[in-house]
Coordinates of C-alpha atoms and ligand atoms in Angstrom, one line a residue:
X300 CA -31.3 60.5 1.6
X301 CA -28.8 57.6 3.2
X302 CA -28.1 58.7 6.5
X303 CA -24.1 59.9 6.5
X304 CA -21.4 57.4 7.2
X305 CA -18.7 57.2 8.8
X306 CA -15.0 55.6 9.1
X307 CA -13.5 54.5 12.7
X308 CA -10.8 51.9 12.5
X309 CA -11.8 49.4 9.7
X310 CA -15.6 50.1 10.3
X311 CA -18.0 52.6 8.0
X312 CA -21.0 53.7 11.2
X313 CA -24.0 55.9 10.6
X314 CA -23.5 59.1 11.9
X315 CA -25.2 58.6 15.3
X316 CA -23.3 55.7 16.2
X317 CA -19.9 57.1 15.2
X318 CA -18.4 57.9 18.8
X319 CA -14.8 57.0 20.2
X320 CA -13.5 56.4 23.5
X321 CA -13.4 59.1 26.2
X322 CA -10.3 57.3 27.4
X323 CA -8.9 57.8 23.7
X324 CA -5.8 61.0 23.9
X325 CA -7.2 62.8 21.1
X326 CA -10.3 63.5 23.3
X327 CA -8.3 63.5 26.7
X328 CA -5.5 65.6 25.8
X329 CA -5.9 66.8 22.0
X330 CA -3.1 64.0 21.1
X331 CA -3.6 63.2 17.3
X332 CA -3.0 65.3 14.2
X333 CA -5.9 65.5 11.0
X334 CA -6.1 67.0 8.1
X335 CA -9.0 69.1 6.3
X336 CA -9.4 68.1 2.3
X337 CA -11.8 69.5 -0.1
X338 CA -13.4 66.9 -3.1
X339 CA -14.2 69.1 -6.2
X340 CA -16.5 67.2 -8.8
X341 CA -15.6 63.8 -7.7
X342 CA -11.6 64.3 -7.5
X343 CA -9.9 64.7 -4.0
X344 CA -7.7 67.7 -4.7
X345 CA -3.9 67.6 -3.9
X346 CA -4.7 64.1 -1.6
X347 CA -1.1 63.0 -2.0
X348 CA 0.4 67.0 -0.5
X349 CA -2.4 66.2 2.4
X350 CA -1.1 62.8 3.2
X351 CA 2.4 64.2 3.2
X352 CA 2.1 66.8 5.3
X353 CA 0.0 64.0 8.0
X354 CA 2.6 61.8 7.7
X355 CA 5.1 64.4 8.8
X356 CA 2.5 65.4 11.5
X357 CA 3.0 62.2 12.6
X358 CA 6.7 61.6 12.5
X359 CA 6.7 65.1 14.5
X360 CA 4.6 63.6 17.6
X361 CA 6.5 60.2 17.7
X362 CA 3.2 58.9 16.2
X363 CA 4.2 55.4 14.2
X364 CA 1.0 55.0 11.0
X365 CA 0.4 51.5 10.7
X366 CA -1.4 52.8 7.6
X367 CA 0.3 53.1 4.6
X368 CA -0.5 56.4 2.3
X369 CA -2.2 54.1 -0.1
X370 CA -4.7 52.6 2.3
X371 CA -5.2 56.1 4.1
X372 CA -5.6 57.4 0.5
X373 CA -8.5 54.5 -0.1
X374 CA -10.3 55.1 3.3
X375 CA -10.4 59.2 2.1
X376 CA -11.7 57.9 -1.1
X377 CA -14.2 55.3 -0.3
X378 CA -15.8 57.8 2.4
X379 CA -16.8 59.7 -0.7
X380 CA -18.2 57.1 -2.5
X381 CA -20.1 55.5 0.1
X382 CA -21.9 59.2 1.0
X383 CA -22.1 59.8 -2.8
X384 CA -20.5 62.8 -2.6
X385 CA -19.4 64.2 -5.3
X386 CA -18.0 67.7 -4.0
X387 CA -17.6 68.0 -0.2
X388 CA -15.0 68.4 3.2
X389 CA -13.1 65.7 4.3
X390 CA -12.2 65.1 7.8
X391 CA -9.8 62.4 8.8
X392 CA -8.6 62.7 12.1
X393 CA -5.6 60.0 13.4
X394 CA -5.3 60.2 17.5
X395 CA -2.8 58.4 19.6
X396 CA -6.0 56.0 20.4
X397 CA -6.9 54.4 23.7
X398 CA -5.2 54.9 26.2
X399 CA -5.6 55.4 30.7
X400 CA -5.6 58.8 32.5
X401 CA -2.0 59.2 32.1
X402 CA -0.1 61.4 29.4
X403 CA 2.6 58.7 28.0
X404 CA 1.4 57.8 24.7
X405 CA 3.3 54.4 25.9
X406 CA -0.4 53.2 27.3
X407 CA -1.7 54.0 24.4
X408 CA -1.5 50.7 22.0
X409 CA -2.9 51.6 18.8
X410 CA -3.6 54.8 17.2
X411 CA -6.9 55.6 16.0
X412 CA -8.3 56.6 12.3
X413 CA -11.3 58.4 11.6
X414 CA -12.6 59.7 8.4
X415 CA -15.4 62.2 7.9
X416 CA -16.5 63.0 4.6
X417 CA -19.7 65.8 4.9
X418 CA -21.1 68.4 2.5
X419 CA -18.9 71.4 2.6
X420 CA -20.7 74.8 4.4
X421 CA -19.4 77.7 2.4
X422 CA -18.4 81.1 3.7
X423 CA -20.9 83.2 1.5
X424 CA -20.1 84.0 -2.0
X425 CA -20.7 88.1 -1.6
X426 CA -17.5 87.4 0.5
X427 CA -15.5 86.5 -2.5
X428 CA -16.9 89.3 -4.5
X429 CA -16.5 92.3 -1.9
X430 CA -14.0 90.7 0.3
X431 CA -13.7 90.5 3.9
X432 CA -13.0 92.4 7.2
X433 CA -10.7 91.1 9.5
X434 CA -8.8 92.4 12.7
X435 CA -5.8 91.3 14.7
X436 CA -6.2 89.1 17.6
X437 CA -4.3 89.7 20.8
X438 CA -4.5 86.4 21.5
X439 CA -0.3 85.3 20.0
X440 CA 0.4 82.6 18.1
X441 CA 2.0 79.4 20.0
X442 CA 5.5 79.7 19.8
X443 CA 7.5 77.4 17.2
X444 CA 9.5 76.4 20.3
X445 CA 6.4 75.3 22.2
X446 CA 4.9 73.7 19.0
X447 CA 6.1 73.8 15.6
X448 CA 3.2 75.2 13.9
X449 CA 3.4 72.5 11.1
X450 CA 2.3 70.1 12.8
X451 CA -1.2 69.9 12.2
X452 CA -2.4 68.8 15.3
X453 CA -6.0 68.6 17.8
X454 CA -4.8 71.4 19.3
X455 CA -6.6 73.8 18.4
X456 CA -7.1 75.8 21.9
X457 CA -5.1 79.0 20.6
X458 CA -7.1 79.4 17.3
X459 CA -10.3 79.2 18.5
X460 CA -9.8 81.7 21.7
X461 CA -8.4 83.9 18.7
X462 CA -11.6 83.0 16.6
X463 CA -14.1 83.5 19.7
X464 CA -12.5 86.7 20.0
X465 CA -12.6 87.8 16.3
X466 CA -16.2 86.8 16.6
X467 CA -17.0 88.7 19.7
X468 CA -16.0 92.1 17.6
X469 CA -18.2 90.7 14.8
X470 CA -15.3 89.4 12.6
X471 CA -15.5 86.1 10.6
X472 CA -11.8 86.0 10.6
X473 CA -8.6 87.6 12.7
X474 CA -4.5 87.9 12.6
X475 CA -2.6 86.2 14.6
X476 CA 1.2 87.4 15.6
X477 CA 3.7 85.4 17.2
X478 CA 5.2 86.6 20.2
X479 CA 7.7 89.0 18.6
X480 CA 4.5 90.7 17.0
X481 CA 5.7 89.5 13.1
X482 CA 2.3 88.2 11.5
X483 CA 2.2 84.3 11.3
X484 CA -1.8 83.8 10.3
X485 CA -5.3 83.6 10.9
X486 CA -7.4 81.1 13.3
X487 CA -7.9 78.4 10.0
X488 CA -6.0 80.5 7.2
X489 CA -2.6 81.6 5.9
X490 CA -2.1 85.3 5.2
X491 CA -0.8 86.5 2.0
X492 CA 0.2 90.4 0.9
X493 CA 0.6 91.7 -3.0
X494 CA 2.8 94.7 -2.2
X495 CA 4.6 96.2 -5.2
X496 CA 3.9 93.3 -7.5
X497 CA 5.8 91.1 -5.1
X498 CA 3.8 88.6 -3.1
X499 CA 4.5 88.3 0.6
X500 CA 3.5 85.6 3.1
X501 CA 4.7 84.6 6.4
X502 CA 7.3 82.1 6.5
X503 CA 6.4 78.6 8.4
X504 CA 8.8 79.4 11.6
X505 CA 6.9 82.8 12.0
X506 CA 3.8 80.4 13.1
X507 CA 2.3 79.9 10.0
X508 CA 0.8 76.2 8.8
X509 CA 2.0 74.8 5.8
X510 CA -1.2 75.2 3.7
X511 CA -2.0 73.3 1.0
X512 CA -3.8 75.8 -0.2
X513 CA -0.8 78.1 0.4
X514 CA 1.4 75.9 -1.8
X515 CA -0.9 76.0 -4.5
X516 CA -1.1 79.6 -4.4
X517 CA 2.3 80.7 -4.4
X518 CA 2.6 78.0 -7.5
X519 CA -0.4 79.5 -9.3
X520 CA 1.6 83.4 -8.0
X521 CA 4.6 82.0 -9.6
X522 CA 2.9 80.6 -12.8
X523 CA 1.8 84.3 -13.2
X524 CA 5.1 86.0 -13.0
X525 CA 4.7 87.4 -10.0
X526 CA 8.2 87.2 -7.0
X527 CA 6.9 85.4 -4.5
X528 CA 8.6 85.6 -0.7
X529 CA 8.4 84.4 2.4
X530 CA 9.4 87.1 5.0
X531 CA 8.4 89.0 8.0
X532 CA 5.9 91.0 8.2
X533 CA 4.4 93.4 10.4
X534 CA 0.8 94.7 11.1
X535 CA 2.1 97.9 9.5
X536 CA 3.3 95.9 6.2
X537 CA -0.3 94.8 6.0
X538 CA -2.3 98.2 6.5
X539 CA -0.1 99.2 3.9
X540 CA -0.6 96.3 1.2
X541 CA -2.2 97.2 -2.1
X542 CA -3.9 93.5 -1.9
X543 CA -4.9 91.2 1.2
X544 CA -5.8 87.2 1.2
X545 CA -6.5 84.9 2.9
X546 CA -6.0 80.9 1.9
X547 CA -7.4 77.4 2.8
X548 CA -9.0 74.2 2.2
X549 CA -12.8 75.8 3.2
X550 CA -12.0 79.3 2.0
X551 CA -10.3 78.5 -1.1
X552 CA -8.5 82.1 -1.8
X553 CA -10.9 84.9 -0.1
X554 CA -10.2 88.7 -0.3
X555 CA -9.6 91.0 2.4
X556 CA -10.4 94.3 2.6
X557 CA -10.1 96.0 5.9
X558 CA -7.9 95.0 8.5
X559 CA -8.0 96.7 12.1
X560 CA -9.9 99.2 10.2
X561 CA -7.7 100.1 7.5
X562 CA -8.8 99.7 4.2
X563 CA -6.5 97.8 2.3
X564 CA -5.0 99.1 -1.1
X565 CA -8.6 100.6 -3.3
X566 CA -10.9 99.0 -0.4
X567 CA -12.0 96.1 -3.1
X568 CA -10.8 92.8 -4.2
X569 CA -7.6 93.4 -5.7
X570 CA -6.7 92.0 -9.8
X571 CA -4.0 89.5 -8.5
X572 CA -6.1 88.2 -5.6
X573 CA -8.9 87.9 -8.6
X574 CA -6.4 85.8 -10.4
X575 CA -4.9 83.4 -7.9
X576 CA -8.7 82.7 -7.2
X577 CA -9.6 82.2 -10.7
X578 CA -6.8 79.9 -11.3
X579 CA -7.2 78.0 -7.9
X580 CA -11.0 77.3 -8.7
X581 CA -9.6 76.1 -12.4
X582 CA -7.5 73.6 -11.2
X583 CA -9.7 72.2 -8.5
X584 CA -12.1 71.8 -10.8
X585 CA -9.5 69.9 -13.0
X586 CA -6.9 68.3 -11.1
X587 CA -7.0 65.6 -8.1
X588 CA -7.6 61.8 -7.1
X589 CA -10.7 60.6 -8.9
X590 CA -12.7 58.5 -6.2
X591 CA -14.0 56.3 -8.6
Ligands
PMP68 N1 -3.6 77.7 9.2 C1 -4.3 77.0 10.1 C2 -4.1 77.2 11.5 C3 -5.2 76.0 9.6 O1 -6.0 75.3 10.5 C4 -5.4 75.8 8.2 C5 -6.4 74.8 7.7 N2 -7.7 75.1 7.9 C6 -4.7 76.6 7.3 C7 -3.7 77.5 7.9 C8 -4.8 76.5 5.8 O2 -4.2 75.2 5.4 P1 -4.8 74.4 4.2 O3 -4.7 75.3 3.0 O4 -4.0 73.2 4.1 O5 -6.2 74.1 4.5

């Protein structure tokens, strides 16, 4: 098989010699923004919602693209062709570039782009099927007014101690609250309740990331009849949920079962969660940017 290839400012390298700068911010300081996009039979689903929500990532760290969407939305899609993928994860990455010790961004001349398009590693399917067990993290959520939690930036410091955590207890997965203990998400994932028929997510200023996948959900939630709001909600709201899940690019729509040991609604996958997840995987497998 041809060894993977990959995109760094105008360039396609094989995988060993794809390296940047240490002096570049994104590795010096976590100063960029990227987004995580799944390819489904050869189409790049929702590329144009990703490329949105990085341009807005950008306009939020005084980041000026010199790319415009349709050349950022070539790069995505000739990194697919040129690995022959025809389902996988893409990675693209834009830092603040090159840069000196310093902070300002003003040293920096050019931002960098970098576009990684791999085979996607799956969580395993029996999670789909019997759904997962998560707990809450005490590590908070960063605070809006420290970092909007829209951006979707390189740093990723607060997730992962969250994650490392979650894992540490032998969880895949873990809540996060923000600091006046309302749930905002998980490390990678937005959380979603079914409570009452209504379905109930944390609102963007609680902590939560914009998700794609979130979007898509709460279109497919509305498609089915189903009230869909975005409120507050405590840990108590979701031990008490008749239906837990969780949502991303990886993850697609995955079930939860148990959270800080409570079992959640019967203790199995609930009916709606079974739907969004059947409709998601139907228009994935139908919609998106063909890469040919
Ligand atoms: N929250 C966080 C913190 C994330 O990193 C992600 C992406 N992995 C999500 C939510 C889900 O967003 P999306 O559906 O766009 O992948």
């Amino acid at each position: 098989m041809a060894p993977m290839e990959v995109y760094i400012d105008g360039k396609f390298l094989p995988k060993a010699e794809a390296k940047v700068s240490v002096f570049d911010h994104g590795f010096l300081y976590g100063d960029g923004i990227f987004e995580g996009i799944r390819l489904y039979a050869g189409n790049v689903f929702r590329l144009d919602e990703h490329l949105e929500r990085l341009e807005m990532s950008a306009t939020a760290i005084c980041l000026s693209l010199p790319w415009s969407r349709q050349a950022i939305s070539d790069i995505v899609c000739e990194s697919c062709r040129r690995n022959n993928l025809a389902d996988g994860y893409i990675r693209l990455v834009i830092s603040r570039g090159t840069g000196d010790l310093g902070l300002s961004p003003k040293n920096c001349p050019a931002p960098s782009i970098v576009c990684i398009a791999d085979k996607i590693s799956l969580y395993p399917e029996a999670l789909y099927t019997q759904g997962m067990r998560i707990i809450t993290s005490p590590t908070r959520r960063i605070s809006p007014a420290a970092l909007p939690p829209m951006i979707k930036s390189l740093n990723y410091l607060n997730n992962i101690l969250a994650k490392i955590e979650a894992q540490q207890h032998g969880f895949h997965e873990c809540l996060m609250l923000n600091e006046q203990g309302f749930v905002a998400e998980c490390t990678g994932d937005n959380v979603f309740l079914v409570h009452k028929g209504r379905l109930l997510t944390p609102a963007a200023h609680a902590g939560a990331l914009i998700g794609i996948t979130r979007q898509v959900s709460m279109e497919i939630a509305r498609e089915l009849g189903l009230e869909v709001v975005e409120t507050n909600l405590t840990r108590y709201d979701v031990w008490n949920a008749d239906e837990c899940f969780l949502t991303g690019t990886a993850a697609e729509v995955i079930p939860v079962i148990e959270v800080d040991a409570r079992v959640i609604g019967s203790g199995k996958p609930g009916p709606v969660t079974g739907r969004i997840l059947e409709v998601f995987r139907r228009k994935a497998a139908a919609e998106g940017t063909r890469i040919r």
